[in-house]
Coordinates of C-alpha atoms in Angstrom, one line a residue:
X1478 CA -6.0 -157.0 -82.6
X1479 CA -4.5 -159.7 -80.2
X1480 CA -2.6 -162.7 -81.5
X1481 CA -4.5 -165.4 -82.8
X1482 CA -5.8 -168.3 -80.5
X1483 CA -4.1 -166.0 -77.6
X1484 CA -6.7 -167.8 -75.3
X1485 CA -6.5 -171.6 -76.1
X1486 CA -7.0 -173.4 -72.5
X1487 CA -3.8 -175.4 -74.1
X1488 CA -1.6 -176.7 -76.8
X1489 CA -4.0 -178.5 -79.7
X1490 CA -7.1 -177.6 -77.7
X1491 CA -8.7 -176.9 -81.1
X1492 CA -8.3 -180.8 -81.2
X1493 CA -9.0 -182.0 -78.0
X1494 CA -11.6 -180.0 -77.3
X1495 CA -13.7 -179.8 -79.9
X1496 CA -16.8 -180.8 -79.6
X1497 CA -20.2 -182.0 -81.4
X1498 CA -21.5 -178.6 -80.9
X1499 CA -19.6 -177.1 -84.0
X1500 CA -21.7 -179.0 -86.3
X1501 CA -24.5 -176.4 -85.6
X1502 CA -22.5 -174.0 -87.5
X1503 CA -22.2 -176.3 -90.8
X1504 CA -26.5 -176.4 -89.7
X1505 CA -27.3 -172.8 -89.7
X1506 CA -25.2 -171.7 -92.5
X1507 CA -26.6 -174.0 -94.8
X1508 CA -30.1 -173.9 -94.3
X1509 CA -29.4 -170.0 -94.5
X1510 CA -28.5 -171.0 -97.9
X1511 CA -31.8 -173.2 -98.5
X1512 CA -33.6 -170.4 -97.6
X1513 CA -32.3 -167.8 -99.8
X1514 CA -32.4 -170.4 -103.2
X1515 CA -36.1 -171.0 -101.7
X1516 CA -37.1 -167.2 -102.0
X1517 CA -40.4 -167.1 -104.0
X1518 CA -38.4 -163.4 -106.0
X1519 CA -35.1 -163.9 -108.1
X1520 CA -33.3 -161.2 -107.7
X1521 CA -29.7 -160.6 -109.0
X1522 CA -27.1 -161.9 -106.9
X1523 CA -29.2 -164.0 -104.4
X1524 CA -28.6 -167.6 -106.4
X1525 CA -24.8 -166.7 -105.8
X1526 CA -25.3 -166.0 -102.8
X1527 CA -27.0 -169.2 -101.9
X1528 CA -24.1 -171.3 -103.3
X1529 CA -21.6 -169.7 -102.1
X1530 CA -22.9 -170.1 -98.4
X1531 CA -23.5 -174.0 -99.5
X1532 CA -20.3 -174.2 -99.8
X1533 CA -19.0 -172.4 -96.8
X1534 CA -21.6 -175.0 -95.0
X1535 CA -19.8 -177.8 -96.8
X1536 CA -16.1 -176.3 -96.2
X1537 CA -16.7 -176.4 -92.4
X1538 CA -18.2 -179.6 -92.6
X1539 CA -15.3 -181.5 -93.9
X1540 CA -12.7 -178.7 -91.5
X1541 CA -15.2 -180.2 -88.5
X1542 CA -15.1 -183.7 -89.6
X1543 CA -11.7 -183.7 -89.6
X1544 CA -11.0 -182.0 -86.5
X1545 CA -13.6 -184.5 -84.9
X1546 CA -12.1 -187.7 -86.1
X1547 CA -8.4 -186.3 -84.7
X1548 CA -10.4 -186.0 -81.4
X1549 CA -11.1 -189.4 -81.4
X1550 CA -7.8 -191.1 -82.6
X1551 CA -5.6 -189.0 -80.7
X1552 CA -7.4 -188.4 -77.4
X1553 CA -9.2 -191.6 -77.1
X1554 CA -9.6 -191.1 -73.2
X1555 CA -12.0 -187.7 -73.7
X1556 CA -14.6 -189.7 -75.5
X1557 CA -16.1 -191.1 -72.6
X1558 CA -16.6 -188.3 -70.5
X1559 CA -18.0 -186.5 -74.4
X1560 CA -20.5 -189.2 -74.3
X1561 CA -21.5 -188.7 -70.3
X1562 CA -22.0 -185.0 -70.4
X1563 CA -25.8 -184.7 -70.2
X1564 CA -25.1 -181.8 -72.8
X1565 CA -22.3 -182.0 -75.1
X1566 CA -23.3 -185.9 -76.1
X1567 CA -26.8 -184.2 -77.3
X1568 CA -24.8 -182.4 -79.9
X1569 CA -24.3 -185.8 -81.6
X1570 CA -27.5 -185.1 -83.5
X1571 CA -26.1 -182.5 -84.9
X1572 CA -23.6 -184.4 -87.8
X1573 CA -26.9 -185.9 -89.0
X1574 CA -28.4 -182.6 -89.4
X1575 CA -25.6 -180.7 -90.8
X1576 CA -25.2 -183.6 -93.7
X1577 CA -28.8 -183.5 -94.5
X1578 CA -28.7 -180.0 -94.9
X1579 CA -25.5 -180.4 -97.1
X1580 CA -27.6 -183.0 -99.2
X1581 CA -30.6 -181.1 -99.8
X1582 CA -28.1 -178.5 -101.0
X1583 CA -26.2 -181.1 -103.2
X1584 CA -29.9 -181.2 -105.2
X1585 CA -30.3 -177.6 -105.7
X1586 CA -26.8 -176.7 -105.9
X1587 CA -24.9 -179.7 -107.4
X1588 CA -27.0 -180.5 -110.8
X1589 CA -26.0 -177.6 -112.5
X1590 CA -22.4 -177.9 -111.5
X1591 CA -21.7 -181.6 -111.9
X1592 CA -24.9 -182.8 -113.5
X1593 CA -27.1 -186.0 -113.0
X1594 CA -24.4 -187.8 -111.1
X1595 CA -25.3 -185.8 -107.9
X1596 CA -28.2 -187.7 -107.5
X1597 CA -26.5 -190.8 -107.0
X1598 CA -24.4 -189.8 -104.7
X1599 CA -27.5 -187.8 -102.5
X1600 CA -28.5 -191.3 -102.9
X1601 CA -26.1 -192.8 -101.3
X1602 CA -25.4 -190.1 -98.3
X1603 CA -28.7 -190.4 -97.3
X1604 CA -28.4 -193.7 -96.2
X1605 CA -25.7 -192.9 -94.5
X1606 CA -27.2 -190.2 -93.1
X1607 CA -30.2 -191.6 -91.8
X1608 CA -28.1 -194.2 -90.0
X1609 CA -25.7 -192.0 -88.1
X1610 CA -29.3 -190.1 -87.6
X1611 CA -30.9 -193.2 -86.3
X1612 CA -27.4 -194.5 -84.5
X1613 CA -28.0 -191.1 -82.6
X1614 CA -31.7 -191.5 -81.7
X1615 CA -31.1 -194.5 -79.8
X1616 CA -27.2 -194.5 -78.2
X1617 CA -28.0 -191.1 -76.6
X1618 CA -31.0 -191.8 -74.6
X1619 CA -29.8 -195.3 -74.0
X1620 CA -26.6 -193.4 -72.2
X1621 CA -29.4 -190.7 -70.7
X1622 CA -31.4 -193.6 -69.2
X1623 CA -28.2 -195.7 -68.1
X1624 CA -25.1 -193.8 -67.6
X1625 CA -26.2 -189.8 -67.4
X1626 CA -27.5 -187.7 -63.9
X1627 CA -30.5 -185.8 -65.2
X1628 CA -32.9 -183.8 -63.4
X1629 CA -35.9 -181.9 -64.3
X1630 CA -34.8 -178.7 -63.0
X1631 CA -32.7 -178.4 -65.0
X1632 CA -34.0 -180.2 -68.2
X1633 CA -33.8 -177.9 -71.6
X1634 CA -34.8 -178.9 -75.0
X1635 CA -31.4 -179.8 -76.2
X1636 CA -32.6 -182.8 -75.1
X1637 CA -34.1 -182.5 -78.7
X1638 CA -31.2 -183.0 -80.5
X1639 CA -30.8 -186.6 -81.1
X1640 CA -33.9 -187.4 -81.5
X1641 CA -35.3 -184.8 -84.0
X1642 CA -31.6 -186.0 -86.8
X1643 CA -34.0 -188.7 -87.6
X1644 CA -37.1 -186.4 -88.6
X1645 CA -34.4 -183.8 -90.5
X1646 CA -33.1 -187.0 -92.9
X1647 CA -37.0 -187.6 -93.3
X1648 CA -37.4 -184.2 -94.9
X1649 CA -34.5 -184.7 -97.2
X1650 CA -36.4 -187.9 -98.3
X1651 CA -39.2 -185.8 -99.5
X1652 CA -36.4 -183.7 -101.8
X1653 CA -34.5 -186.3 -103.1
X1654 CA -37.6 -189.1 -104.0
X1655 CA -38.8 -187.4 -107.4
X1656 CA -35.2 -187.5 -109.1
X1657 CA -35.1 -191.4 -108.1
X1658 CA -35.9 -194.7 -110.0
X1659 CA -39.6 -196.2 -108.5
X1660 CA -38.1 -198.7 -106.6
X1661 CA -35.9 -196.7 -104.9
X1662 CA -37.6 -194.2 -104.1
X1663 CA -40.3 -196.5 -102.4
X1664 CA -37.7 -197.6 -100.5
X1665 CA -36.4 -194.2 -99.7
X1666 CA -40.0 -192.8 -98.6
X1667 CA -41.2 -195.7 -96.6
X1668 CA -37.7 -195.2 -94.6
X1669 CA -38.4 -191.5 -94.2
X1670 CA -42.5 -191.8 -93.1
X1671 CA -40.6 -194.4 -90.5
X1672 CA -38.0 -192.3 -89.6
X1673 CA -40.6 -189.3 -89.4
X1674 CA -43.0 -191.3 -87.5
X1675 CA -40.1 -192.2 -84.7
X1676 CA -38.5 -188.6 -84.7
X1677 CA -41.8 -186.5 -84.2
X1678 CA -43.6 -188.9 -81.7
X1679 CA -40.8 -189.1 -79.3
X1680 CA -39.8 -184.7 -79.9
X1681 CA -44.0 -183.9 -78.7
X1682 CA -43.4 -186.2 -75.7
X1683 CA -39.7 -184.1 -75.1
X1684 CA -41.4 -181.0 -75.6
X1685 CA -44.2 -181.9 -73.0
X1686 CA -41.5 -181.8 -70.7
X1687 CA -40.3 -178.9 -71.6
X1688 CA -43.3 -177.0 -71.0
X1689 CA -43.8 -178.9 -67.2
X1690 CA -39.9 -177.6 -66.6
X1691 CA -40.4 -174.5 -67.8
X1692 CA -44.2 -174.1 -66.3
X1693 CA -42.3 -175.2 -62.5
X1694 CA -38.8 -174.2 -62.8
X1695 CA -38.5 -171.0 -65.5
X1696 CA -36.5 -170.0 -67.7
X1697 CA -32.8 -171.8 -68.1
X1698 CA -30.2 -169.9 -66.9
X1699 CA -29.0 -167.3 -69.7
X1700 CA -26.4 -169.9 -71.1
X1701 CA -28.8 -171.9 -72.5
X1702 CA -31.2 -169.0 -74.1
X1703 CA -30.5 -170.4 -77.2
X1704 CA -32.8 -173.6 -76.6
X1705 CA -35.9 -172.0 -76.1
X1706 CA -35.8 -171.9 -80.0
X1707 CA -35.3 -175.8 -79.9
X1708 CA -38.6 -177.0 -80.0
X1709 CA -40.0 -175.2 -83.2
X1710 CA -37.3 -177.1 -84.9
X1711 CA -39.1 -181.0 -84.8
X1712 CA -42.5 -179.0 -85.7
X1713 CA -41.0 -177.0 -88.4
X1714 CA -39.3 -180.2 -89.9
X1715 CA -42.3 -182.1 -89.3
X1716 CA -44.4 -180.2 -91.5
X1717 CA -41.6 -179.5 -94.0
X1718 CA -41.3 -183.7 -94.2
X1719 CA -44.7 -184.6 -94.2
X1720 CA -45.4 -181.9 -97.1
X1721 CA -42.1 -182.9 -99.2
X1722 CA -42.9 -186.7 -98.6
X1723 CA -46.4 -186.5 -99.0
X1724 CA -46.1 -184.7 -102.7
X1725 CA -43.0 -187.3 -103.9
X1726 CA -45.2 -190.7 -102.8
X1727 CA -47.8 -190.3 -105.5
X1728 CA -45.4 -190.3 -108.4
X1729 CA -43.1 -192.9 -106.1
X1730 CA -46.0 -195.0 -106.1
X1731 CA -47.6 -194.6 -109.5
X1732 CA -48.9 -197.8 -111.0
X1733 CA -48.7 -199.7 -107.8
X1734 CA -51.4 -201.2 -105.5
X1735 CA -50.3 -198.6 -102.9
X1736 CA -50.7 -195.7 -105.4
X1737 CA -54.3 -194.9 -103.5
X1738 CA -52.4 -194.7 -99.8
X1739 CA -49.7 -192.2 -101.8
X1740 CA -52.6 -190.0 -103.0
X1741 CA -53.4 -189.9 -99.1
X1742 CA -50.2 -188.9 -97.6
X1743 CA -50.1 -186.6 -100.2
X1744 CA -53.8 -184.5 -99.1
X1745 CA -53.1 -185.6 -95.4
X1746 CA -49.5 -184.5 -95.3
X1747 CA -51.1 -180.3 -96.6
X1748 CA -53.9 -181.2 -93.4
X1749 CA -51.0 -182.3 -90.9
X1750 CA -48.6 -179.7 -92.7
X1751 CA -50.6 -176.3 -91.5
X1752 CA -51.6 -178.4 -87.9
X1753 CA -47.8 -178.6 -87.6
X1754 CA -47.3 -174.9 -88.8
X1755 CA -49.6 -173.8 -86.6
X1756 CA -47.6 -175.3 -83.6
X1757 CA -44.8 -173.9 -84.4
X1758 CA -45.7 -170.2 -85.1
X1759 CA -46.9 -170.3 -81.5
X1760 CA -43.5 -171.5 -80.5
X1761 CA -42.2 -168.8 -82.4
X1762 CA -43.6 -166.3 -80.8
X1763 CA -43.4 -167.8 -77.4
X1764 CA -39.4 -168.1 -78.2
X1765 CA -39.3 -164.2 -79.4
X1766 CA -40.7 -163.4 -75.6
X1767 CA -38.3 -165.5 -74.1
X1768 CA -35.5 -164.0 -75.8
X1769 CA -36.5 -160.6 -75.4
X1770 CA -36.5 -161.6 -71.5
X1771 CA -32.8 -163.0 -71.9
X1772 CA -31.4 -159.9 -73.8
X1773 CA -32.1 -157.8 -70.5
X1774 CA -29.9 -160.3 -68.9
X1775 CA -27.6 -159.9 -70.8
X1776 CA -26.5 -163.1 -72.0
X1777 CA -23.3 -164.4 -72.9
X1778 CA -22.2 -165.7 -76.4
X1779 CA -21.2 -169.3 -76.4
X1780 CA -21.4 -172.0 -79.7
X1781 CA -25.0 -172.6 -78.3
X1782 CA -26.4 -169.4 -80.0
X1783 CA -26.6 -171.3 -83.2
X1784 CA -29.8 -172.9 -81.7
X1785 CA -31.1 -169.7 -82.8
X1786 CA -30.7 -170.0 -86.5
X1787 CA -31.7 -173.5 -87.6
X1788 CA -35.3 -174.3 -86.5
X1789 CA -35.6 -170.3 -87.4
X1790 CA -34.4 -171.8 -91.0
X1791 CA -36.2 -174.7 -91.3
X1792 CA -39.4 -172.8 -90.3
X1793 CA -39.2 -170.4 -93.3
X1794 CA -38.5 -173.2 -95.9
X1795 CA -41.6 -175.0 -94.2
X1796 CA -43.0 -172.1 -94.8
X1797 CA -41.9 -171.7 -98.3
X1798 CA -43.3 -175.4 -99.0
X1799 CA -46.9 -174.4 -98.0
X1800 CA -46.7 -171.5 -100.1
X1801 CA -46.0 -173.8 -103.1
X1802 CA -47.8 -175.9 -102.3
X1803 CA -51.3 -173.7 -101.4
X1804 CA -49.9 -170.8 -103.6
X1805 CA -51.3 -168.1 -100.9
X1806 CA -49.3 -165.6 -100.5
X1807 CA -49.8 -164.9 -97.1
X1808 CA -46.9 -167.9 -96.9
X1809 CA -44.7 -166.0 -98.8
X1810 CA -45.1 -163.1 -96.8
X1811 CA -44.6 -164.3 -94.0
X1812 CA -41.4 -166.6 -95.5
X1813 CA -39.7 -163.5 -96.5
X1814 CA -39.8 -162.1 -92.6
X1815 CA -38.5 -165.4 -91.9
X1816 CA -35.8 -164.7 -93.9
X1817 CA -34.6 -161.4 -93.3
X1818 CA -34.8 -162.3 -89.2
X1819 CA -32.8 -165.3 -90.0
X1820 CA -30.3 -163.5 -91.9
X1821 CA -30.0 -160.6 -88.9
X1822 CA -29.3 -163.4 -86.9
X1823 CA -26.7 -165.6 -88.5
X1824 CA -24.4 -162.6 -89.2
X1825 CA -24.2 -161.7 -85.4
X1826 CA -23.9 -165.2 -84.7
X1827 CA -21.4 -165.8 -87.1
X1828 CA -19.3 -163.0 -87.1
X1829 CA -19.4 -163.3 -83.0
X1830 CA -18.2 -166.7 -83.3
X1831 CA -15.3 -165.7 -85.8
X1832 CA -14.1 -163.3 -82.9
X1833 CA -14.4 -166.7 -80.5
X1834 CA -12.4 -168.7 -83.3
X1835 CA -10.0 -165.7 -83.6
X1836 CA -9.0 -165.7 -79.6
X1837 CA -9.4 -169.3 -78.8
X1838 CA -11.9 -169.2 -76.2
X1839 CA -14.2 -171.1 -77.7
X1840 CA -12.3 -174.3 -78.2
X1841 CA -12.5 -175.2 -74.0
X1842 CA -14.8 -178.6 -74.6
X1843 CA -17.4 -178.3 -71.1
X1844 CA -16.7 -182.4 -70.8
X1845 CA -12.8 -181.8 -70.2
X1846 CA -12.5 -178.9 -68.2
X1847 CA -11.0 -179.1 -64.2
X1848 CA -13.8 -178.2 -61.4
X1849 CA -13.7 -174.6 -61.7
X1850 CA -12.7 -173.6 -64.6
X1851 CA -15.2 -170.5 -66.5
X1852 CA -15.5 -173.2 -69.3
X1853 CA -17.7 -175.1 -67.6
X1854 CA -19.4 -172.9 -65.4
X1855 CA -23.2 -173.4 -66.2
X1856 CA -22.7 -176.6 -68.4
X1857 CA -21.0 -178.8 -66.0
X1858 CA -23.6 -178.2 -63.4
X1859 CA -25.9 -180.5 -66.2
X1860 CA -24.3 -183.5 -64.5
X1861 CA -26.0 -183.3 -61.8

């Protein structure tokens, strides 16, 4: 095996060139691990399982963090040109979405472990979640609409990314509600049916666009194969948040003179729920074709196969929530092949990744390479 980091583009690069992008990792391997505490069958070992990949999630969270936050106070001059790149600044979203995920695991994960406590501190991540989510939503497409070169050629649904942070902290509203006092968790589901409302209203009008592009110009090249899974992420997450919201509000909301509009979410978020479902098992399906297409191109592994595993994720525990929630078990059924696909995938993402850790090559952030270099190859065309 050759020497570690053999291939680093230079000295500290897995500082200066790190990028938003790694967050999908901390994103796929925990909601691999929602997914497995979600099964509907307990069998031995899988609870362990769950955790320990929870924690994994949360140990690369704090290692990225870290390394981020270096980027940033010792190579102030590359966040600018992060912030420009009509790609890399989409992965923003993705520190939201790995911290929601990490929250939603504090609740399942933390209670037996450290006890009640947990809840206060979901509490308070949330909020700081859902700001950095909604700090996202609008600095990115401000920079798309004043600063960035975009063009619809060559438009791809990571445009998704920043937008859809606020939607996934809107899910985790839905979780975290029931172990809340009244008042706060009024507060906490009002914020989330806003944040919901803003996320999924401007992800259709993305996706629209993504169908003209795709319907006009094809396929993306076989770099970005990964985001033709993107859009069944804001569908799957909007029906997982307006299920989870929608059976928190009546208890939220008990005793109050909006306790009638709770009872509504609650039967209109099971309507919108399988509407939403339904929307994204045809972009499931759609995405399976497309990939099948790319594997014959063989495509190349970069950080951006990730994008396969988390709206694959968040579709099973949608999934999962309509079979509690209905109690068919068709849901289940289906939940379980969710599972196991999502499983297949995030070991030979994972374990691919580990190889790119291992030699170095994938720390070579596409923002901060020379005209030229392999790095940036595809990705730098995005600016135009």
């Amino acid at each position: 095996m050759p020497r570690p980091f053999s291939r680093l583009p230079e000295p500290l690069a897995f500082i200066r060139h790190f990028t938003p992008s790694w967050f999908a990792v901390t994103m796929g391997t925990g909601v691999l691990a929602l997914v497995i505490a979600q099964l509907p069958w307990h069998l031995p070992g899988l609870s362990m399982l769950a955790e320990g990949l929870w924690f994994v999630a949360l140990g690369l969270f704090a290692l990225f963090s870290l390394l981020f936050l270096l980027r940033l106070a010792l190579f102030r001059e590359t966040i600018w040109p992060m912030l420009l790149h009509p790609v890399q600044s989409m992965f923003l979203g993705a520190i939201p979405m790995g911290l929601a995920v990490l929250i939603k695991g504090l609740l399942l994960f933390g209670l037996p472990r450290w006890g009640e406590g947990i809840y206060a501190l979901a509490h308070a991540l949330w909020w700081l979640d859902a700001a950095l989510a909604l700090l996202g939503a609008l600095l990115v497409p401000y920079l798309m609409f004043t600063r960035q070169h975009h063009a619809l050629e060559k438009l791809t649904a990571v445009w998704l990314l920043p937008i859809v942070a606020p939607e996934v902290a809107a899910s985790t509203a839905g979780t975290l509600a029931p172990h809340l006092a009244a008042e706060a968790a009024q507060q906490l589901l009002v914020a989330g049916f806003v944040l919901w409302g803003l996320s999924l209203s401007l992800a259709f009008s993305l996706i629209t666009l993504v169908l003209l592009r795709l319907a006009l110009h094809k396929l993306p090249d076989t770099d970005f194969a990964a985001t033709s899974w993107l859009p069944l992420g804001p569908l799957a997450t909007g029906c997982l948040g307006l299920l989870s919201m929608g059976q928190a509000a009546p208890l939220a909301f008990a005793g109050t003179p909006l306790v009638s509009a709770a009872e509504l979410a609650r039967d209109l978020g099971l309507i919108g729920g399988l509407a939403l479902w339904g929307a994204g098992l045809w972009w499931l399906v759609i995405a399976t074709l497309f990939t099948r297409h790319y594997i014959r191109d063989n495509m190349p592994f970069n950080l951006g196969w990730w994008g396969f595993t988390f709206p694959l994720g968040v579709f099973a525990l949608a999934t999962f929530e309509l079979q509690a929630v209905t109690g068919l078990s068709f849901f289940a059924f289906i939940g379980l092949l969710l599972a196991v696909q999502l499983a297949a995938v995030w070991t030979l993402v994972f374990s691919r990744t580990v190889a790119g850790v291992w030699h170095g090559e994938l720390f070579q952030a596409p923002c901060l390479g020379g005209p030229g270099s392999p790095a940036v190859s595809v990705l730098s065309e995005q600016a135009g």
